[in-house]
Amino acid sequence: MFRRIVLGLVLSVPGLALAQPAPRAPSDYRETAAVLEHYPDVPGVRLDSPAFRASDPTLTNQEAVLDFLTALAGDSHKVRLGSIGRSIQGRDIPVLYLTAEGLDDPVAIGKLGRPVVWLIGQQHGNEPAGGEAMLALASALAKGELAPLLDRVSVVIVPRANVDGAANDRRVLASGADPNRNHLLLSEPEIAALHRAMRSLPPDVVFDHHEFSVAWRWLEKFGGLQASDVMILEATNPIIPTALTDIEHELYRPAIEKAIKAHGLAPHDYVTTGVDPADKRVSLGGTGADIARNTFGLRGAVSYLIETRGVGIGLQSYQRRVATHYLLAKAVLETTAADPAGLLKRLAEARKAATADRSDLIVSYKEGERHIELPLIDPQIGAAKPTKVRLVDSRDIRPVAVRARPLGYLVVRDGDAVAERLALNEVGGCRAPKAVSLPVEAYAVTRLAARTNRESINPEQTLRAEVKATTIDVPAGALYVPMAQPAAGIVAAALEPDSSASYLGAGVVALGAGESEAPIYRVMSGTAAPCRLP
Ligand SMILES: [Zn+2]
């Protein structure tokens, strides 16, 4: 019934890879007229946003975003404009709460009992179409065609999660970190701010809006441009219960595809390809627990990555790109609004299934590979150039090594830092009320040389661990994090030392230079739990 949690990954780690400034993506690749002919404006879509107020679309700057949102909140009682915080360079990160009642208190919005949909734009600063579409969508919800949906759905929009990146046309944050690989570690102020806002109004559905490169390695490796208008992928971490993935596959994906195909737009699964020009394989987006798409899935929300055809081509085909995000988000909201009670019931069942899961954790695995035909387009004449490629499939996980799932984890050092981060991802813990001697499993860990590779979907692991049974003296106040909770996958991903998103590997939990036993222990028997969740 369940697949298992992926801990160990073939490729490698977030926290340590963050400090380097990333190279800018190649920009302003000029598509030929013959190619552009295939990507005309989408007719019949009203996009009320700053970019489309002039005859030729323009990039919207931070000031224009704030002016637009302020005016919108002034015009419509359904919109409340807030801020989740400030970026490293001091820019405000706006958030919009959209409800029929015009509530701005997240707790009061939660009490409405409607599904809560979070829409995130522009985590990557050089992917503007998703951010622009969020503005048009907010307008349509506030005073346009989508306003009636607010009787059945509550919507939260963060149009630009990476305001500094947007201002500087860079993928990454001002720190150089990739925001989309920071959703477990939460070391970056922008991403921690996003999760603080989500903590007070947890999502039932999250769509994360990006853009993908059109030319780049596709041209280099395969001699073609990416042809699809939009790439789509649900959370693909195998601990996620099938009950949740079924909602995505049965309800959302068909509705999204139908909506955009009706406008002549072509969807595809999200794929990427590695840096080595000789490696002609293509990978489905990976299983890393720290990728937004997967983190939100591990929390028990319907979670998707959406990418339009846009990185590196400036504002070419911009109306089409923004319209694609708009139409897709519209379909998401309509699908959610069609049967809110039914959706919430299925989500509750999926979260219950995650809580009750006792299956093994996957320590290492191989991904299945198969051939697919990738829709590319000839860069000169614009003719279709379907290309047979080998796909590494993150939906097809084949475990190599597994480890029994514990009842919970004891963290005897740096418990505050761990508890604080986990709480932002809807994970609860408790404190041992008194010192006690407990049977546990300890980890013997070995540190591996860290390799950094910005483009890795799953960053390189830095630790290897082996477990052995022992008895330890647990100090009073030690943190205990049980696995019997809906976000169990977050717990294992953060606390198993050899996970790709490991808090020990990233230094949230310190490991001394000569130390080989981790200050994190596995509680394997029910009677040994030192405390229970309230
Ligand atoms: Zn992106």
PDB file of N, CA and C in Angstrom, residues 20-24 89 123-127 162 164-176:
ATOM      1  N   GLN A  20      28.032  29.371  -2.566  1.00  0.00           N
ATOM      2  CA  GLN A  20      28.636  29.887  -3.792  1.00  0.00           C
ATOM      3  C   GLN A  20      27.635  30.618  -4.665  1.00  0.00           C
ATOM      4  N   PRO A  21      28.039  31.760  -5.232  1.00  0.00           N
ATOM      5  CA  PRO A  21      27.149  32.394  -6.196  1.00  0.00           C
ATOM      6  C   PRO A  21      27.020  31.495  -7.417  1.00  0.00           C
ATOM      7  N   ALA A  22      25.790  31.338  -7.879  1.00  0.00           N
ATOM      8  CA  ALA A  22      25.599  30.467  -9.027  1.00  0.00           C
ATOM      9  C   ALA A  22      25.830  31.251 -10.305  1.00  0.00           C
ATOM     10  N   PRO A  23      26.303  30.570 -11.339  1.00  0.00           N
ATOM     11  CA  PRO A  23      26.446  31.265 -12.612  1.00  0.00           C
ATOM     12  C   PRO A  23      25.071  31.655 -13.131  1.00  0.00           C
ATOM     13  N   ARG A  24      24.990  32.780 -13.807  1.00  0.00           N
ATOM     14  CA  ARG A  24      23.707  33.184 -14.374  1.00  0.00           C
ATOM     15  C   ARG A  24      23.377  32.303 -15.554  1.00  0.00           C
ATOM     16  N   GLN A  89      18.277  41.666   0.909  1.00  0.00           N
ATOM     17  CA  GLN A  89      18.563  43.044   0.474  1.00  0.00           C
ATOM     18  C   GLN A  89      17.507  44.046   0.924  1.00  0.00           C
ATOM     19  N   GLN A 123      10.080  31.774  -7.236  1.00  0.00           N
ATOM     20  CA  GLN A 123      11.158  31.404  -6.305  1.00  0.00           C
ATOM     21  C   GLN A 123      12.495  31.642  -6.977  1.00  0.00           C
ATOM     22  N   HIS A 124      12.538  31.397  -8.267  1.00  0.00           N
ATOM     23  CA  HIS A 124      13.740  31.690  -9.043  1.00  0.00           C
ATOM     24  C   HIS A 124      13.533  33.028  -9.752  1.00  0.00           C
ATOM     25  N   GLY A 125      14.432  33.984  -9.445  1.00  0.00           N
ATOM     26  CA  GLY A 125      14.219  35.365  -9.859  1.00  0.00           C
ATOM     27  C   GLY A 125      14.188  35.584 -11.358  1.00  0.00           C
ATOM     28  N   ASN A 126      14.871  34.711 -12.113  1.00  0.00           N
ATOM     29  CA  ASN A 126      14.935  34.894 -13.572  1.00  0.00           C
ATOM     30  C   ASN A 126      13.844  34.091 -14.286  1.00  0.00           C
ATOM     31  N   GLU A 127      12.752  33.791 -13.559  1.00  0.00           N
ATOM     32  CA  GLU A 127      11.633  33.054 -14.150  1.00  0.00           C
ATOM     33  C   GLU A 127      10.362  33.881 -13.935  1.00  0.00           C
ATOM     34  N   ASN A 162      11.153  35.205  -4.288  1.00  0.00           N
ATOM     35  CA  ASN A 162      12.559  35.648  -4.333  1.00  0.00           C
ATOM     36  C   ASN A 162      12.619  37.054  -4.929  1.00  0.00           C
ATOM     37  N   ASP A 164      14.672  39.569  -4.332  1.00  0.00           N
ATOM     38  CA  ASP A 164      16.015  40.036  -4.721  1.00  0.00           C
ATOM     39  C   ASP A 164      16.416  39.426  -6.068  1.00  0.00           C
ATOM     40  N   GLY A 165      16.158  38.146  -6.227  1.00  0.00           N
ATOM     41  CA  GLY A 165      16.468  37.487  -7.503  1.00  0.00           C
ATOM     42  C   GLY A 165      15.716  38.151  -8.644  1.00  0.00           C
ATOM     43  N   ALA A 166      14.437  38.479  -8.392  1.00  0.00           N
ATOM     44  CA  ALA A 166      13.633  39.135  -9.434  1.00  0.00           C
ATOM     45  C   ALA A 166      14.237  40.498  -9.781  1.00  0.00           C
ATOM     46  N   ALA A 167      14.674  41.235  -8.760  1.00  0.00           N
ATOM     47  CA  ALA A 167      15.226  42.573  -9.003  1.00  0.00           C
ATOM     48  C   ALA A 167      16.538  42.503  -9.770  1.00  0.00           C
ATOM     49  N   ASN A 168      17.260  41.407  -9.594  1.00  0.00           N
ATOM     50  CA  ASN A 168      18.584  41.278 -10.219  1.00  0.00           C
ATOM     51  C   ASN A 168      18.604  40.294 -11.392  1.00  0.00           C
ATOM     52  N   ASP A 169      17.416  39.805 -11.782  1.00  0.00           N
ATOM     53  CA  ASP A 169      17.299  38.817 -12.849  1.00  0.00           C
ATOM     54  C   ASP A 169      18.226  37.618 -12.612  1.00  0.00           C
ATOM     55  N   ARG A 170      18.240  37.160 -11.364  1.00  0.00           N
ATOM     56  CA  ARG A 170      19.067  35.992 -11.024  1.00  0.00           C
ATOM     57  C   ARG A 170      18.181  34.881 -10.477  1.00  0.00           C
ATOM     58  N   ARG A 171      18.608  33.661 -10.742  1.00  0.00           N
ATOM     59  CA  ARG A 171      17.872  32.495 -10.261  1.00  0.00           C
ATOM     60  C   ARG A 171      17.845  32.446  -8.739  1.00  0.00           C
ATOM     61  N   VAL A 172      19.013  32.697  -8.138  1.00  0.00           N
ATOM     62  CA  VAL A 172      19.202  32.402  -6.715  1.00  0.00           C
ATOM     63  C   VAL A 172      18.858  33.600  -5.834  1.00  0.00           C
ATOM     64  N   LEU A 173      18.913  33.373  -4.516  1.00  0.00           N
ATOM     65  CA  LEU A 173      18.724  34.449  -3.551  1.00  0.00           C
ATOM     66  C   LEU A 173      19.969  35.333  -3.518  1.00  0.00           C
ATOM     67  N   ALA A 174      19.887  36.485  -2.839  1.00  0.00           N
ATOM     68  CA  ALA A 174      21.055  37.367  -2.728  1.00  0.00           C
ATOM     69  C   ALA A 174      22.212  36.647  -2.028  1.00  0.00           C
ATOM     70  N   SER A 175      21.902  35.657  -1.187  1.00  0.00           N
ATOM     71  CA  SER A 175      22.949  34.886  -0.505  1.00  0.00           C
ATOM     72  C   SER A 175      23.674  33.941  -1.449  1.00  0.00           C
ATOM     73  N   GLY A 176      23.122  33.713  -2.622  1.00  0.00           N
ATOM     74  CA  GLY A 176      23.678  32.724  -3.546  1.00  0.00           C
ATOM     75  C   GLY A 176      23.013  31.357  -3.418  1.00  0.00           C
TER      76      GLY A 176
END
